[in-house]
GROMACS .gro file of C-alpha atoms in nm:
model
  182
    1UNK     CA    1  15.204   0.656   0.439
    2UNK     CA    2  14.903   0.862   0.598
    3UNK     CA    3  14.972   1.017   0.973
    4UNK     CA    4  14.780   0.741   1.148
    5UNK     CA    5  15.037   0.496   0.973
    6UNK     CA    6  15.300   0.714   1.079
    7UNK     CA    7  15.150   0.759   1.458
    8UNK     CA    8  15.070   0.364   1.490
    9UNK     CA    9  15.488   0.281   1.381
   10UNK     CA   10  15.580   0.503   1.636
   11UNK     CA   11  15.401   0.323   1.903
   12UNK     CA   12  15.577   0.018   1.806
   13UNK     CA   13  15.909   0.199   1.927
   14UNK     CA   14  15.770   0.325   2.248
   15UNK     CA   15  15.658  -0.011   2.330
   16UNK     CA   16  15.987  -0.160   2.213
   17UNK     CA   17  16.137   0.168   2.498
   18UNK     CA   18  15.848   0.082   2.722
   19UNK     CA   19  15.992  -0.298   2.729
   20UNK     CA   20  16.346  -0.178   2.763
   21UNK     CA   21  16.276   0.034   3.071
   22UNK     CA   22  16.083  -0.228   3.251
   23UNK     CA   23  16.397  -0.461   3.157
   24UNK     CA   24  16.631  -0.213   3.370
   25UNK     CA   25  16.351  -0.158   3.649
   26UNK     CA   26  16.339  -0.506   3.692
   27UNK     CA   27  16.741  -0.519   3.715
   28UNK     CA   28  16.703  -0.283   3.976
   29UNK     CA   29  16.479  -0.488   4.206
   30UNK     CA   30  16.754  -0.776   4.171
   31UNK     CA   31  16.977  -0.613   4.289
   32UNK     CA   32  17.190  -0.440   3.986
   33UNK     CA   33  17.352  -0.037   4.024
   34UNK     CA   34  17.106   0.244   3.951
   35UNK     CA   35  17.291   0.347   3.610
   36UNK     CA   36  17.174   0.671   3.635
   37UNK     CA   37  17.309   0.797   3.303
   38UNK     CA   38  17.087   0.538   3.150
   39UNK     CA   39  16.818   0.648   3.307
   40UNK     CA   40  16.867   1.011   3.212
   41UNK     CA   41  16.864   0.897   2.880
   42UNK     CA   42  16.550   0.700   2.909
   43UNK     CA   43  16.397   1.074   3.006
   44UNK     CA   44  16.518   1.195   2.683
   45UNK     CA   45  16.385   0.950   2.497
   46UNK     CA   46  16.005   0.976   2.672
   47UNK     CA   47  16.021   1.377   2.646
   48UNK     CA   48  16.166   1.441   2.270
   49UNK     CA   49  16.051   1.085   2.075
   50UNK     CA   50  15.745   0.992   2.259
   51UNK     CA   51  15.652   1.320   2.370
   52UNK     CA   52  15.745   1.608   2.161
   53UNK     CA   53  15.792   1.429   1.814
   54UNK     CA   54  15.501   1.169   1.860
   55UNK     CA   55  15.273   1.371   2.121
   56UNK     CA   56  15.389   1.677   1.941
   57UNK     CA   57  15.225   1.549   1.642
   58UNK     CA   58  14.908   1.388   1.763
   59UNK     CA   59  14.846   1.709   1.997
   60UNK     CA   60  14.943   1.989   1.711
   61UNK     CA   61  14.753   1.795   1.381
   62UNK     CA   62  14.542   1.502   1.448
   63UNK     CA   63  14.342   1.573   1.759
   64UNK     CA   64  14.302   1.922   1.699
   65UNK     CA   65  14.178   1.857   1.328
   66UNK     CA   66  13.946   1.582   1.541
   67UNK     CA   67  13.807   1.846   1.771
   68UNK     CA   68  13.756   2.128   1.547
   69UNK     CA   69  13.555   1.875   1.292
   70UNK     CA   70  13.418   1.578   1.483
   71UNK     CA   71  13.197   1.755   1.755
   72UNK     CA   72  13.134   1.699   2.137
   73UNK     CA   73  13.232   1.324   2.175
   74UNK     CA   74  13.583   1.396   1.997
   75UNK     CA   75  13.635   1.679   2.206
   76UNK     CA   76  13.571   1.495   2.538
   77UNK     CA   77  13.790   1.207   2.463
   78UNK     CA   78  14.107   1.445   2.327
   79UNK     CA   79  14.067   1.645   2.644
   80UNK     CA   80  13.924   1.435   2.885
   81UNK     CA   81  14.151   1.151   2.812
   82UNK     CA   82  14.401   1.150   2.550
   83UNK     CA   83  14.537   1.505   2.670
   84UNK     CA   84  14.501   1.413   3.038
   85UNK     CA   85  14.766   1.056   2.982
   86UNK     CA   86  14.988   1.305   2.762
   87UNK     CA   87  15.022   1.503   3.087
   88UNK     CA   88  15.051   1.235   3.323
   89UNK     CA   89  15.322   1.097   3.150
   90UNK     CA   90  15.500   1.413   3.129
   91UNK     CA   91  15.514   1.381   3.518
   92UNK     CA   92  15.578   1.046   3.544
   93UNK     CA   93  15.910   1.144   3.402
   94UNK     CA   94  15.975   1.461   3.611
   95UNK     CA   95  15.897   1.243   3.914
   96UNK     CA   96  16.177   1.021   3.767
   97UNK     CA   97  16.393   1.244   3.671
   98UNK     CA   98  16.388   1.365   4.044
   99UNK     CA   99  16.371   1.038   4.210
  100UNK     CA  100  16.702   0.981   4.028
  101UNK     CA  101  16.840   1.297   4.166
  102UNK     CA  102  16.773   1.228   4.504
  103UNK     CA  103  16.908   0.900   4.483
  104UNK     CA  104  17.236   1.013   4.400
  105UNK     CA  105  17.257   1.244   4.652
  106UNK     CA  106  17.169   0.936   4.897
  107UNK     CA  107  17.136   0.635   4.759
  108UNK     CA  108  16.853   0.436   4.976
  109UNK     CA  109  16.595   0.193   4.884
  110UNK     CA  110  16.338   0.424   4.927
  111UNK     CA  111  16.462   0.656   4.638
  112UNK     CA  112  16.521   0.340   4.447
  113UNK     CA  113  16.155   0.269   4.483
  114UNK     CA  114  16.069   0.607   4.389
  115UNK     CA  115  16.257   0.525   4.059
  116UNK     CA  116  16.111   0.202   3.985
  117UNK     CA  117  15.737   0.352   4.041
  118UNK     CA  118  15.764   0.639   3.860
  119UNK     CA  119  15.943   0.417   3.553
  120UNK     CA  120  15.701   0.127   3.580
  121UNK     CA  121  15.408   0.356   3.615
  122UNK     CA  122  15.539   0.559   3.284
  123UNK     CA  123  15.594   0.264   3.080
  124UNK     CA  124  15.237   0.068   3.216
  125UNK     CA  125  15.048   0.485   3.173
  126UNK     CA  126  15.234   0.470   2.801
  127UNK     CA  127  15.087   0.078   2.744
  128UNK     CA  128  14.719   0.150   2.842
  129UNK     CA  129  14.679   0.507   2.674
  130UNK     CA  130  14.840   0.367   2.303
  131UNK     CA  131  14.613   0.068   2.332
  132UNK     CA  132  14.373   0.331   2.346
  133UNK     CA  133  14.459   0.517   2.061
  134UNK     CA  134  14.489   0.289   1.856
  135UNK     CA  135  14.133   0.118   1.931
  136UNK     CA  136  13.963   0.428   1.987
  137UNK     CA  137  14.124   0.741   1.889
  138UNK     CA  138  14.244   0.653   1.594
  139UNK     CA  139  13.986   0.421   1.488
  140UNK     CA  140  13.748   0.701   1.550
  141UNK     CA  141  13.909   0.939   1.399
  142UNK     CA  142  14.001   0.734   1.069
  143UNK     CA  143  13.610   0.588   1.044
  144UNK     CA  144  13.449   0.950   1.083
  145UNK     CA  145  13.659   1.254   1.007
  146UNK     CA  146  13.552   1.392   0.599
  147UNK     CA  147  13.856   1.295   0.378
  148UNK     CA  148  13.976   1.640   0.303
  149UNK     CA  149  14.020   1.705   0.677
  150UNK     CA  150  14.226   1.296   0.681
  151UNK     CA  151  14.408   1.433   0.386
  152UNK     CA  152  14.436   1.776   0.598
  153UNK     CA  153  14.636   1.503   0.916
  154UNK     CA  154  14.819   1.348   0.661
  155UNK     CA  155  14.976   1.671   0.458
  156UNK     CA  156  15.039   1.823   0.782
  157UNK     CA  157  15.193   1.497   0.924
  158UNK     CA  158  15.401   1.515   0.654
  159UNK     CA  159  15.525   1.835   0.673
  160UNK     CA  160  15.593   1.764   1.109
  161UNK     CA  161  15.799   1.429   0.966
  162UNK     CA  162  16.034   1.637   0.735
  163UNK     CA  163  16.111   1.886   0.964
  164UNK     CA  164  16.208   1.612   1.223
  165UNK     CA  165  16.393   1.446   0.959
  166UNK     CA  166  16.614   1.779   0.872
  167UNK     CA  167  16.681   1.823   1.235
  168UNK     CA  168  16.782   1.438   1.265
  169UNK     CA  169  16.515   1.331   1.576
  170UNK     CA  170  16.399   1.036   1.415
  171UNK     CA  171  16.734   0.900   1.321
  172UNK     CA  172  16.900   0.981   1.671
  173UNK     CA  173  16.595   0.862   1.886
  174UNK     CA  174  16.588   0.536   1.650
  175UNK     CA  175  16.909   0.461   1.633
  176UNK     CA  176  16.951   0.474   2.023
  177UNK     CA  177  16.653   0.274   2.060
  178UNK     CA  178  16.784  -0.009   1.850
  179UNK     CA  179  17.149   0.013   2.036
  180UNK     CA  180  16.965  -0.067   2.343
  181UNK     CA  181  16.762  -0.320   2.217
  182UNK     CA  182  17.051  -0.501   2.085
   0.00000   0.00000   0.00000
């Protein structure tokens, strides 16, 4: 499987998270507890699958093989966009992560609300930018980079997967994933 493969089957599970967060956010507004354990583990998820295994790849191998070989255009749309949603999403969840802390110290609507935004606006920020990966970005990328520098993503990609898979991250984050997805 090449690294676009690999990057396009993770999306699939961070949609699949993406649908399962909106699911609690929405038992939130009618009326169900804040489980903030849940939630806490719904920041794990975003930061070590989505972010650091899947970002971690994209940011580490394919867009910086894209930028060093596919000129000004790929260089503006890694950094002006792609890099830009990678950060915004890293605050969505620190703005979660302390919207549920201040909730449990008092638990009001308006710290509910801060969790619900900052969840919503994660998953929806998560939603547009993969949509636009996987029309643009890796479209682009897969139509105009040489093939020793796609071969150059995929041997790297590799290597990233097999050092996740010695240190278990796909196997934990997956198999969580699929216990709350039932």
């Amino acid at each position: 499987m090449n690294g676009i493969d690999i990057l396009m089957k993770e999306h699939e599970n961070i949609l699949a998270f993406n649908g399962f967060l909106r699911k609690i956010c929405a038992g939130i507004v009618e009326g169900q507890e804040v489980d903030g354990v849940l939630l806490r583990e719904c920041i794990d998820f975003g930061r070590n699958y989505a972010d650091k295994h899947h970002h971690g790849k994209e940011e580490k191998i394919l867009f910086r093989i894209m930028m060093e070989n596919m000129g000004p255009v790929a260089d503006k749309l890694i950094r002006n966009g792609m890099l830009v949603e990678h950060d915004l999403g890293r605050l969505h969840l620190t703005q979660l992560e302390a919207a549920i802390e201040e909730y449990e110290k008092n638990p009001v609507t308006d710290h509910k609300l801060d969790i619900i935004s900052n969840a919503v606006g994660y998953g929806a920020l998560l939603q547009r930018h993969i949509d636009k990966e996987d029309q643009a970005a890796y479209a682009f990328a897969a139509r105009a980079l040489p093939a020793d520098k796609m071969n150059d993503v995929d041997s790297e990609t590799e290597n990233f997967e097999n050092q996740a898979r010695e240190d278990g991250i796909q196997e934990h984050y997956e198999n969580w994933l699929r216990s709350k997805l039932g």
